[in-house]
PDB file of C-alpha atoms and ligand atoms in Angstrom:
ATOM      1  CA  MET X 986      95.002  63.189 112.131  1.00 94.00           C
ATOM      2  CA  ASN X 987      92.938  64.949 114.772  1.00 95.00           C
ATOM      3  CA  LYS X 988      93.395  67.330 117.678  1.00 95.00           C
ATOM      4  CA  ASN X 989      94.274  64.538 120.141  1.00 96.00           C
ATOM      5  CA  SER X 990      96.829  62.840 117.936  1.00 97.00           C
ATOM      6  CA  LEU X 991      98.460  66.209 117.212  1.00 97.00           C
ATOM      7  CA  ASN X 992      98.523  67.283 120.853  1.00 96.00           C
ATOM      8  CA  LYS X 993     100.134  63.961 121.707  1.00 97.00           C
ATOM      9  CA  ALA X 994     102.752  64.209 118.964  1.00 97.00           C
ATOM     10  CA  LEU X 995     103.661  67.798 119.870  1.00 97.00           C
ATOM     11  CA  SER X 996     103.451  67.377 123.667  1.00 96.00           C
ATOM     12  CA  LYS X 997     107.230  67.647 124.178  1.00 95.00           C
ATOM     13  CA  LEU X 998     107.486  70.935 122.280  1.00 97.00           C
ATOM     14  CA  ASN X 999     106.887  74.239 123.930  1.00 94.00           C
ATOM     15  CA  ILE X1000     104.222  75.479 121.527  1.00 97.00           C
ATOM     16  CA  GLY X1001     102.019  78.471 122.316  1.00 97.00           C
ATOM     17  CA  GLY X1002      98.692  76.816 121.484  1.00 97.00           C
ATOM     18  CA  LEU X1003      97.027  74.627 118.876  1.00 98.00           C
ATOM     19  CA  ARG X1004      93.877  75.119 116.825  1.00 98.00           C
ATOM     20  CA  TYR X1005      92.882  72.133 114.707  1.00 98.00           C
ATOM     21  CA  PHE X1006      90.237  72.147 111.948  1.00 98.00           C
ATOM     22  CA  ASP X1007      88.889  69.248 109.879  1.00 98.00           C
ATOM     23  CA  SER X1008      88.302  71.801 107.137  1.00 98.00           C
ATOM     24  CA  ILE X1009      89.100  75.505 106.906  1.00 98.00           C
ATOM     25  CA  GLY X1010      89.362  78.242 104.262  1.00 98.00           C
ATOM     26  CA  SER X1011      93.002  79.081 104.919  1.00 98.00           C
ATOM     27  CA  THR X1012      95.144  78.327 107.985  1.00 98.00           C
ATOM     28  CA  ASN X1013      97.035  81.603 107.383  1.00 97.00           C
ATOM     29  CA  ASP X1014      93.785  83.618 107.603  1.00 97.00           C
ATOM     30  CA  GLU X1015      92.868  81.932 110.887  1.00 98.00           C
ATOM     31  CA  ALA X1016      96.408  82.458 112.207  1.00 97.00           C
ATOM     32  CA  LEU X1017      96.400  86.144 111.191  1.00 96.00           C
ATOM     33  CA  ALA X1018      93.133  86.641 113.096  1.00 97.00           C
ATOM     34  CA  TRP X1019      94.454  84.724 116.120  1.00 97.00           C
ATOM     35  CA  ALA X1020      97.720  86.715 116.049  1.00 96.00           C
ATOM     36  CA  ALA X1021      95.693  89.947 116.045  1.00 93.00           C
ATOM     37  CA  GLU X1022      93.839  88.668 119.135  1.00 95.00           C
ATOM     38  CA  GLY X1023      97.188  88.116 120.884  1.00 95.00           C
ATOM     39  CA  ALA X1024      98.081  84.464 120.207  1.00 97.00           C
ATOM     40  CA  LYS X1025     101.255  83.372 121.995  1.00 97.00           C
ATOM     41  CA  ASP X1026     104.559  82.823 120.232  1.00 97.00           C
ATOM     42  CA  LEU X1027     104.716  79.472 118.400  1.00 97.00           C
ATOM     43  CA  SER X1028     100.949  78.971 118.270  1.00 98.00           C
ATOM     44  CA  ILE X1029      99.840  76.660 115.467  1.00 98.00           C
ATOM     45  CA  VAL X1030      96.773  76.495 113.255  1.00 98.00           C
ATOM     46  CA  ILE X1031      96.463  73.220 111.368  1.00 98.00           C
ATOM     47  CA  ALA X1032      93.801  71.803 109.091  1.00 98.00           C
ATOM     48  CA  ASP X1033      93.137  68.485 107.418  1.00 98.00           C
ATOM     49  CA  GLU X1034      91.728  70.312 104.399  1.00 98.00           C
ATOM     50  CA  GLN X1035      91.950  73.874 103.066  1.00 98.00           C
ATOM     51  CA  THR X1036      89.257  75.109 100.722  1.00 98.00           C
ATOM     52  CA  GLN X1037      90.829  78.544 100.052  1.00 97.00           C
ATOM     53  CA  GLY X1038      94.540  77.832 100.579  1.00 96.00           C
ATOM     54  CA  ARG X1039      96.714  80.673  99.269  1.00 94.00           C
ATOM     55  CA  GLY X1040     100.113  80.949  97.651  1.00 91.00           C
ATOM     56  CA  ARG X1041     101.680  84.320  96.989  1.00 86.00           C
ATOM     57  CA  LEU X1042      99.651  86.936  95.110  1.00 81.00           C
ATOM     58  CA  ASN X1043      96.510  85.021  96.078  1.00 80.00           C
ATOM     59  CA  ARG X1044      97.453  82.131  93.839  1.00 90.00           C
ATOM     60  CA  LYS X1045      95.678  78.999  94.948  1.00 95.00           C
ATOM     61  CA  TRP X1046      97.339  76.360  97.122  1.00 97.00           C
ATOM     62  CA  TYR X1047      95.578  72.987  97.019  1.00 97.00           C
ATOM     63  CA  THR X1048      95.174  71.001 100.224  1.00 98.00           C
ATOM     64  CA  PRO X1049      92.818  68.093  99.625  1.00 97.00           C
ATOM     65  CA  LYS X1050      91.423  66.245 102.621  1.00 97.00           C
ATOM     66  CA  ASP X1051      93.318  63.493 104.477  1.00 97.00           C
ATOM     67  CA  SER X1052      96.452  63.691 102.368  1.00 98.00           C
ATOM     68  CA  ALA X1053      98.522  66.810 103.019  1.00 98.00           C
ATOM     69  CA  LEU X1054      99.928  68.947 105.798  1.00 98.00           C
ATOM     70  CA  ALA X1055      98.713  72.532 105.960  1.00 98.00           C
ATOM     71  CA  PHE X1056      99.582  74.590 108.982  1.00 98.00           C
ATOM     72  CA  SER X1057     100.505  78.112 110.027  1.00 98.00           C
ATOM     73  CA  LEU X1058     102.912  79.088 112.768  1.00 98.00           C
ATOM     74  CA  ILE X1059     102.535  82.354 114.628  1.00 97.00           C
ATOM     75  CA  LEU X1060     105.800  83.982 115.655  1.00 97.00           C
ATOM     76  CA  ARG X1061     106.210  86.988 117.864  1.00 94.00           C
ATOM     77  CA  PRO X1062     109.618  88.265 116.879  1.00 82.00           C
ATOM     78  CA  ALA X1063     111.416  90.434 119.385  1.00 71.00           C
ATOM     79  CA  SER X1064     112.726  92.710 116.651  1.00 74.00           C
ATOM     80  CA  ARG X1065     112.510  93.499 112.954  1.00 78.00           C
ATOM     81  CA  SER X1066     115.984  92.208 112.279  1.00 80.00           C
ATOM     82  CA  HIS X1067     116.418  89.182 110.022  1.00 88.00           C
ATOM     83  CA  LEU X1068     112.771  89.264 108.910  1.00 87.00           C
ATOM     84  CA  SER X1069     113.830  88.568 105.345  1.00 89.00           C
ATOM     85  CA  ARG X1070     115.546  85.357 106.477  1.00 94.00           C
ATOM     86  CA  THR X1071     112.313  83.918 107.854  1.00 95.00           C
ATOM     87  CA  VAL X1072     111.279  82.244 104.617  1.00 95.00           C
ATOM     88  CA  GLY X1073     114.695  80.533 104.530  1.00 96.00           C
ATOM     89  CA  LEU X1074     114.225  79.374 108.104  1.00 97.00           C
ATOM     90  CA  ALA X1075     110.912  77.781 107.134  1.00 98.00           C
ATOM     91  CA  ALA X1076     112.287  76.277 103.920  1.00 98.00           C
ATOM     92  CA  LEU X1077     115.287  74.761 105.718  1.00 98.00           C
ATOM     93  CA  SER X1078     112.996  73.237 108.340  1.00 98.00           C
ATOM     94  CA  ILE X1079     110.914  71.461 105.705  1.00 98.00           C
ATOM     95  CA  ALA X1080     114.075  70.484 103.831  1.00 98.00           C
ATOM     96  CA  ASP X1081     115.613  68.971 106.983  1.00 98.00           C
ATOM     97  CA  SER X1082     112.498  66.895 107.593  1.00 98.00           C
ATOM     98  CA  CYS X1083     112.728  65.588 104.000  1.00 98.00           C
ATOM     99  CA  ARG X1084     116.381  64.677 104.529  1.00 98.00           C
ATOM    100  CA  VAL X1085     115.488  62.702 107.663  1.00 97.00           C
ATOM    101  CA  LEU X1086     113.328  60.596 105.320  1.00 98.00           C
ATOM    102  CA  GLY X1087     116.313  59.989 103.023  1.00 98.00           C
ATOM    103  CA  LEU X1088     115.172  62.458 100.332  1.00 98.00           C
ATOM    104  CA  ALA X1089     117.288  65.157  98.657  1.00 98.00           C
ATOM    105  CA  PRO X1090     115.326  68.435  98.814  1.00 98.00           C
ATOM    106  CA  ARG X1091     116.220  71.610  96.972  1.00 98.00           C
ATOM    107  CA  ILE X1092     114.873  75.074  97.742  1.00 98.00           C
ATOM    108  CA  LYS X1093     113.453  76.939  94.765  1.00 97.00           C
ATOM    109  CA  TRP X1094     114.091  80.471  95.982  1.00 95.00           C
ATOM    110  CA  PRO X1095     112.367  81.945  97.776  1.00 93.00           C
ATOM    111  CA  ASN X1096     109.565  79.740  99.015  1.00 94.00           C
ATOM    112  CA  ASP X1097     109.197  76.291  97.476  1.00 97.00           C
ATOM    113  CA  ILE X1098     110.707  72.907  98.272  1.00 98.00           C
ATOM    114  CA  LEU X1099     111.475  70.642  95.337  1.00 98.00           C
ATOM    115  CA  LEU X1100     112.086  66.906  95.249  1.00 98.00           C
ATOM    116  CA  ASN X1101     113.481  65.632  91.953  1.00 98.00           C
ATOM    117  CA  GLY X1102     112.774  69.061  90.485  1.00 97.00           C
ATOM    118  CA  LYS X1103     109.082  68.948  91.425  1.00 98.00           C
ATOM    119  CA  LYS X1104     107.261  71.087  93.945  1.00 98.00           C
ATOM    120  CA  THR X1105     106.434  69.225  97.150  1.00 98.00           C
ATOM    121  CA  ALA X1106     105.940  72.079  99.582  1.00 98.00           C
ATOM    122  CA  GLY X1107     105.324  75.810  99.610  1.00 98.00           C
ATOM    123  CA  ILE X1108     105.658  78.568 102.192  1.00 97.00           C
ATOM    124  CA  LEU X1109     103.727  81.801 102.604  1.00 96.00           C
ATOM    125  CA  VAL X1110     105.022  84.326 105.157  1.00 94.00           C
ATOM    126  CA  GLU X1111     102.672  87.148 106.145  1.00 93.00           C
ATOM    127  CA  THR X1112     103.283  89.977 108.590  1.00 91.00           C
ATOM    128  CA  VAL X1113     100.977  91.572 111.158  1.00 91.00           C
ATOM    129  CA  TRP X1114     102.180  95.169 111.549  1.00 87.00           C
ATOM    130  CA  SER X1115     101.619  97.417 114.491  1.00 85.00           C
ATOM    131  CA  GLY X1116     102.520 100.828 113.066  1.00 84.00           C
ATOM    132  CA  GLU X1117     106.193 100.604 112.101  1.00 81.00           C
ATOM    133  CA  ASP X1118     106.749  97.509 114.226  1.00 85.00           C
ATOM    134  CA  VAL X1119     106.199  93.873 113.463  1.00 89.00           C
ATOM    135  CA  ASP X1120     103.539  92.599 115.832  1.00 91.00           C
ATOM    136  CA  SER X1121     103.772  89.011 114.621  1.00 94.00           C
ATOM    137  CA  LEU X1122     104.575  86.804 111.672  1.00 95.00           C
ATOM    138  CA  VAL X1123     102.452  84.039 110.240  1.00 96.00           C
ATOM    139  CA  ILE X1124     104.316  81.314 108.387  1.00 97.00           C
ATOM    140  CA  GLY X1125     102.064  79.063 106.349  1.00 98.00           C
ATOM    141  CA  MET X1126     103.452  75.731 105.188  1.00 98.00           C
ATOM    142  CA  GLY X1127     101.807  73.312 102.799  1.00 98.00           C
ATOM    143  CA  ILE X1128     103.390  69.903 102.221  1.00 98.00           C
ATOM    144  CA  ASN X1129     102.152  67.247  99.803  1.00 98.00           C
ATOM    145  CA  VAL X1130     102.373  64.077 101.868  1.00 98.00           C
ATOM    146  CA  ARG X1131     100.280  61.361 100.236  1.00 98.00           C
ATOM    147  CA  LYS X1132      99.999  61.027  96.472  1.00 98.00           C
ATOM    148  CA  GLU X1133      96.388  62.214  96.521  1.00 98.00           C
ATOM    149  CA  SER X1134      97.623  65.654  97.591  1.00 98.00           C
ATOM    150  CA  THR X1135      99.405  66.359  94.286  1.00 98.00           C
ATOM    151  CA  PRO X1136      97.144  68.593  92.183  1.00 96.00           C
ATOM    152  CA  PRO X1137      96.366  67.591  88.599  1.00 94.00           C
ATOM    153  CA  GLU X1138      98.926  68.884  86.097  1.00 92.00           C
ATOM    154  CA  ASP X1139      96.505  71.192  84.286  1.00 92.00           C
ATOM    155  CA  LEU X1140      96.098  73.275  87.453  1.00 90.00           C
ATOM    156  CA  LEU X1141      99.818  73.928  87.782  1.00 92.00           C
ATOM    157  CA  GLN X1142     102.526  76.059  86.186  1.00 87.00           C
ATOM    158  CA  PHE X1143     105.297  73.988  87.731  1.00 93.00           C
ATOM    159  CA  PRO X1144     105.423  70.174  88.120  1.00 96.00           C
ATOM    160  CA  ALA X1145     104.409  68.831  91.534  1.00 98.00           C
ATOM    161  CA  THR X1146     104.971  65.682  93.562  1.00 98.00           C
ATOM    162  CA  SER X1147     104.401  64.259  97.040  1.00 98.00           C
ATOM    163  CA  LEU X1148     106.526  62.638  99.736  1.00 98.00           C
ATOM    164  CA  GLU X1149     104.799  59.330  99.022  1.00 98.00           C
ATOM    165  CA  ASP X1150     105.679  59.428  95.313  1.00 98.00           C
ATOM    166  CA  GLU X1151     109.293  60.372  95.994  1.00 98.00           C
ATOM    167  CA  LEU X1152     109.733  57.793  98.746  1.00 98.00           C
ATOM    168  CA  GLY X1153     108.085  55.100  96.649  1.00 98.00           C
ATOM    169  CA  LYS X1154     106.298  53.857  99.745  1.00 98.00           C
ATOM    170  CA  ALA X1155     103.816  55.004 102.381  1.00 98.00           C
ATOM    171  CA  PRO X1156     105.040  58.199 104.078  1.00 98.00           C
ATOM    172  CA  PRO X1157     105.148  58.577 107.875  1.00 98.00           C
ATOM    173  CA  ALA X1158     102.021  59.837 109.649  1.00 98.00           C
ATOM    174  CA  ARG X1159     101.472  63.572 109.246  1.00 98.00           C
ATOM    175  CA  GLU X1160     101.861  64.020 113.037  1.00 98.00           C
ATOM    176  CA  GLU X1161     105.418  62.667 112.754  1.00 98.00           C
ATOM    177  CA  ILE X1162     106.233  64.924 109.818  1.00 98.00           C
ATOM    178  CA  ILE X1163     105.014  68.108 111.500  1.00 98.00           C
ATOM    179  CA  LEU X1164     106.969  67.171 114.635  1.00 98.00           C
ATOM    180  CA  SER X1165     110.111  66.755 112.568  1.00 98.00           C
ATOM    181  CA  ILE X1166     109.547  70.115 110.804  1.00 98.00           C
ATOM    182  CA  LEU X1167     108.910  71.921 114.095  1.00 98.00           C
ATOM    183  CA  ASN X1168     112.004  70.421 115.713  1.00 98.00           C
ATOM    184  CA  ALA X1169     114.095  71.664 112.800  1.00 98.00           C
ATOM    185  CA  PHE X1170     112.340  75.040 112.941  1.00 98.00           C
ATOM    186  CA  ILE X1171     113.119  75.463 116.646  1.00 97.00           C
ATOM    187  CA  HIS X1172     116.750  74.533 115.942  1.00 97.00           C
ATOM    188  CA  TRP X1173     117.158  76.991 113.048  1.00 97.00           C
ATOM    189  CA  ARG X1174     115.249  79.780 114.759  1.00 96.00           C
ATOM    190  CA  THR X1175     117.986  80.131 117.348  1.00 96.00           C
ATOM    191  CA  ARG X1176     120.389  80.582 114.418  1.00 96.00           C
ATOM    192  CA  LEU X1177     118.256  83.044 112.435  1.00 95.00           C
ATOM    193  CA  GLY X1178     120.981  85.704 112.449  1.00 95.00           C
ATOM    194  CA  ALA X1179     123.893  83.296 111.942  1.00 97.00           C
ATOM    195  CA  ASP X1180     125.980  82.835 108.763  1.00 97.00           C
ATOM    196  CA  GLU X1181     125.303  79.127 109.183  1.00 98.00           C
ATOM    197  CA  LEU X1182     121.659  79.618 108.170  1.00 98.00           C
ATOM    198  CA  ILE X1183     122.501  81.354 104.903  1.00 98.00           C
ATOM    199  CA  LYS X1184     125.179  78.761 104.167  1.00 98.00           C
ATOM    200  CA  ALA X1185     122.792  75.843 104.753  1.00 98.00           C
ATOM    201  CA  TRP X1186     120.110  77.558 102.648  1.00 98.00           C
ATOM    202  CA  GLU X1187     122.557  78.289  99.834  1.00 97.00           C
ATOM    203  CA  GLU X1188     123.882  74.722  99.830  1.00 98.00           C
ATOM    204  CA  ILE X1189     120.532  73.348  98.747  1.00 98.00           C
ATOM    205  CA  LEU X1190     119.375  76.116  96.409  1.00 98.00           C
ATOM    206  CA  ALA X1191     117.766  74.696  93.293  1.00 98.00           C
ATOM    207  CA  PHE X1192     119.416  75.774  89.992  1.00 97.00           C
ATOM    208  CA  HIS X1193     122.597  76.990  91.753  1.00 97.00           C
ATOM    209  CA  GLY X1194     125.139  77.879  89.050  1.00 96.00           C
ATOM    210  CA  GLU X1195     122.485  77.481  86.352  1.00 97.00           C
ATOM    211  CA  GLN X1196     120.705  79.977  84.129  1.00 96.00           C
ATOM    212  CA  VAL X1197     117.375  81.042  85.597  1.00 95.00           C
ATOM    213  CA  GLN X1198     114.660  83.452  84.733  1.00 92.00           C
ATOM    214  CA  VAL X1199     113.206  85.725  87.379  1.00 90.00           C
ATOM    215  CA  GLN X1200     109.870  87.372  86.844  1.00 86.00           C
ATOM    216  CA  ALA X1201     109.268  90.347  89.119  1.00 78.00           C
ATOM    217  CA  GLY X1202     105.839  91.947  88.824  1.00 76.00           C
ATOM    218  CA  THR X1203     104.725  92.543  85.280  1.00 77.00           C
ATOM    219  CA  GLY X1204     108.102  93.794  84.037  1.00 79.00           C
ATOM    220  CA  ASN X1205     110.455  92.012  81.654  1.00 83.00           C
ATOM    221  CA  PRO X1206     111.951  88.841  83.134  1.00 86.00           C
ATOM    222  CA  ILE X1207     115.617  88.892  84.119  1.00 88.00           C
ATOM    223  CA  THR X1208     117.785  86.014  82.958  1.00 92.00           C
ATOM    224  CA  GLY X1209     121.069  85.167  84.590  1.00 95.00           C
ATOM    225  CA  GLU X1210     123.236  82.619  86.333  1.00 97.00           C
ATOM    226  CA  LEU X1211     122.139  81.925  89.889  1.00 97.00           C
ATOM    227  CA  LEU X1212     125.224  82.770  91.949  1.00 97.00           C
ATOM    228  CA  GLY X1213     123.942  82.455  95.512  1.00 97.00           C
ATOM    229  CA  LEU X1214     122.445  84.411  98.401  1.00 97.00           C
ATOM    230  CA  GLU X1215     123.168  87.742 100.043  1.00 96.00           C
ATOM    231  CA  SER X1216     123.327  87.822 103.831  1.00 96.00           C
ATOM    232  CA  ASP X1217     119.676  88.966 104.043  1.00 94.00           C
ATOM    233  CA  GLY X1218     118.564  86.018 101.912  1.00 95.00           C
ATOM    234  CA  SER X1219     118.233  87.983  98.665  1.00 95.00           C
ATOM    235  CA  LEU X1220     119.226  86.194  95.476  1.00 95.00           C
ATOM    236  CA  ARG X1221     122.377  87.090  93.526  1.00 95.00           C
ATOM    237  CA  LEU X1222     122.380  86.618  89.762  1.00 95.00           C
ATOM    238  CA  ASN X1223     124.975  87.249  87.097  1.00 96.00           C
ATOM    239  CA  GLU X1224     123.329  88.646  83.981  1.00 92.00           C
ATOM    240  CA  VAL X1225     124.538  87.593  80.546  1.00 86.00           C
ATOM    241  CA  ASN X1226     126.279  90.992  80.157  1.00 89.00           C
ATOM    242  CA  GLY X1227     128.320  90.169  83.271  1.00 90.00           C
ATOM    243  CA  LYS X1228     126.409  92.540  85.522  1.00 93.00           C
ATOM    244  CA  SER X1229     125.725  91.176  89.000  1.00 93.00           C
ATOM    245  CA  ILE X1230     122.215  91.885  90.274  1.00 91.00           C
ATOM    246  CA  ILE X1231     120.397  91.309  93.532  1.00 93.00           C
ATOM    247  CA  VAL X1232     116.806  90.106  93.519  1.00 90.00           C
ATOM    248  CA  ARG X1233     114.859  90.868  96.673  1.00 87.00           C
ATOM    249  CA  PHE X1234     111.768  89.111  97.923  1.00 75.00           C
ATOM    250  CA  GLY X1235     108.303  90.135  96.990  1.00 65.00           C
ATOM    251  CA  ASP X1236     106.398  89.198  93.954  1.00 60.00           C
ATOM    252  CA  VAL X1237     109.104  87.179  92.315  1.00 66.00           C
ATOM    253  CA  SER X1238     108.838  83.864  90.481  1.00 76.00           C
ATOM    254  CA  LEU X1239     111.884  81.858  89.562  1.00 79.00           C
ATOM    255  CA  ARG X1240     112.102  79.315  86.744  1.00 81.00           C
ATOM    256  CA  PRO X1241     114.909  77.532  84.958  1.00 80.00           C
ATOM    257  CA  ALA X1242     115.752  79.573  81.846  1.00 80.00           C
ATOM    258  CA  VAL X1243     114.812  78.146  78.475  1.00 67.00           C
ATOM    259  CA  ILE X1244     118.061  78.180  76.532  1.00 54.00           C
ATOM    260  CA  LYS X1245     117.424  78.884  72.870  1.00 48.00           C
TER     261      LYS X1245
HETATM  262  P1  LIG R2008     105.403  80.191  92.584  1.00 67.93           P
HETATM  263  O1  LIG R2008     105.386  78.920  91.762  1.00 67.93           O
HETATM  264  O2  LIG R2008     105.447  81.399  91.730  1.00 67.93           O
HETATM  265  O3  LIG R2008     106.476  80.179  93.620  1.00 67.93           O
HETATM  266  P2  LIG R2008     103.498  80.196  94.804  1.00 67.93           P
HETATM  267  O4  LIG R2008     104.625  79.913  95.701  1.00 67.93           O
HETATM  268  O5  LIG R2008     102.706  81.407  95.048  1.00 67.93           O
HETATM  269  O6  LIG R2008     103.970  80.205  93.285  1.00 67.93           O
HETATM  270  O7  LIG R2008     102.515  78.940  94.858  1.00 67.93           O
HETATM  271  C1  LIG R2008     101.252  78.914  94.216  1.00 67.93           C
HETATM  272  C2  LIG R2008     101.310  78.019  93.001  1.00 67.93           C
HETATM  273  O8  LIG R2008     101.659  76.685  93.390  1.00 67.93           O
HETATM  274  C3  LIG R2008      99.947  77.859  92.341  1.00 67.93           C
HETATM  275  O9  LIG R2008      99.778  78.823  91.339  1.00 67.93           O
HETATM  276  C4  LIG R2008      99.964  76.438  91.754  1.00 67.93           C
HETATM  277  O10 LIG R2008     100.502  76.454  90.457  1.00 67.93           O
HETATM  278  C5  LIG R2008     100.960  75.701  92.628  1.00 67.93           C
HETATM  279  N1  LIG R2008     100.308  74.776  93.607  1.00 67.93           N
HETATM  280  C6  LIG R2008      99.147  74.927  94.261  1.00 67.93           C
HETATM  281  N2  LIG R2008      98.914  73.909  95.116  1.00 67.93           N
HETATM  282  C7  LIG R2008      99.966  73.080  95.005  1.00 67.93           C
HETATM  283  C8  LIG R2008     100.323  71.855  95.640  1.00 67.93           C
HETATM  284  N3  LIG R2008      99.561  71.275  96.567  1.00 67.93           N
HETATM  285  N4  LIG R2008     101.484  71.279  95.258  1.00 67.93           N
HETATM  286  C9  LIG R2008     102.286  71.840  94.330  1.00 67.93           C
HETATM  287  N5  LIG R2008     102.021  73.003  93.700  1.00 67.93           N
HETATM  288  C10 LIG R2008     100.868  73.617  94.036  1.00 67.93           C
END
């Protein structure tokens, strides 16, 4: 993968610009800086390796050289509406590209893509504010493509896998995978406000109908049955006492509940 091969693969898309790095700290940091300098809508920062890749709450996201996809899209939304659906838009785009490969992805709400119950991709959405308005959004996506991209188990709290391991054969070139994700993204973006997006997102929610545990901040975890999504993309749970509760985005981690 290099700048030429990427430009060639993405030549038919109407992207705003492309910055390619052999190695970078974090593509989201570069994209946030570029957005602040006025990057055009649908500009892309992509790197072969990230040395300081971030998940939420500054948790580390591993992107070893030559084996993964790590890129950040800059969006210039016209309004603040449907901002909370953006992570779903990104997750569905990655999920669609997995389905094209014959895989069966699930979305671990809000921001991870699972294959066979193992994490294959993660999303980090960050906002550039201009006073009360959203100036731009940066959507970071990290996808484990080749088996070498899967971090060792002792570094993880949740099992991980790669497209190569799940396919059981060599995955397509990373240029092809990013093209497939971006095509899906462009498709879903035009439907950001539509019921169809929530329905498609809900259909592939991991642990749907199962007991899950949600950890928000440092408070006590909430356990309940995962019922589905609200129209803004929030999660709806049914607590053991029958009370229905809505979990909004933010610092929230979801796990299957350990049934004792
Ligand atoms: P959460 O699991 O709470 O949704 P994040 O979405 O913030 O966490 O992702 C960061 C976490 O993902 C890290 O703490 C680490 O356990 C795990 N991780 C980091 N890099 C990878 C990777 N390449 N593949 C799978 N999991 C990873």
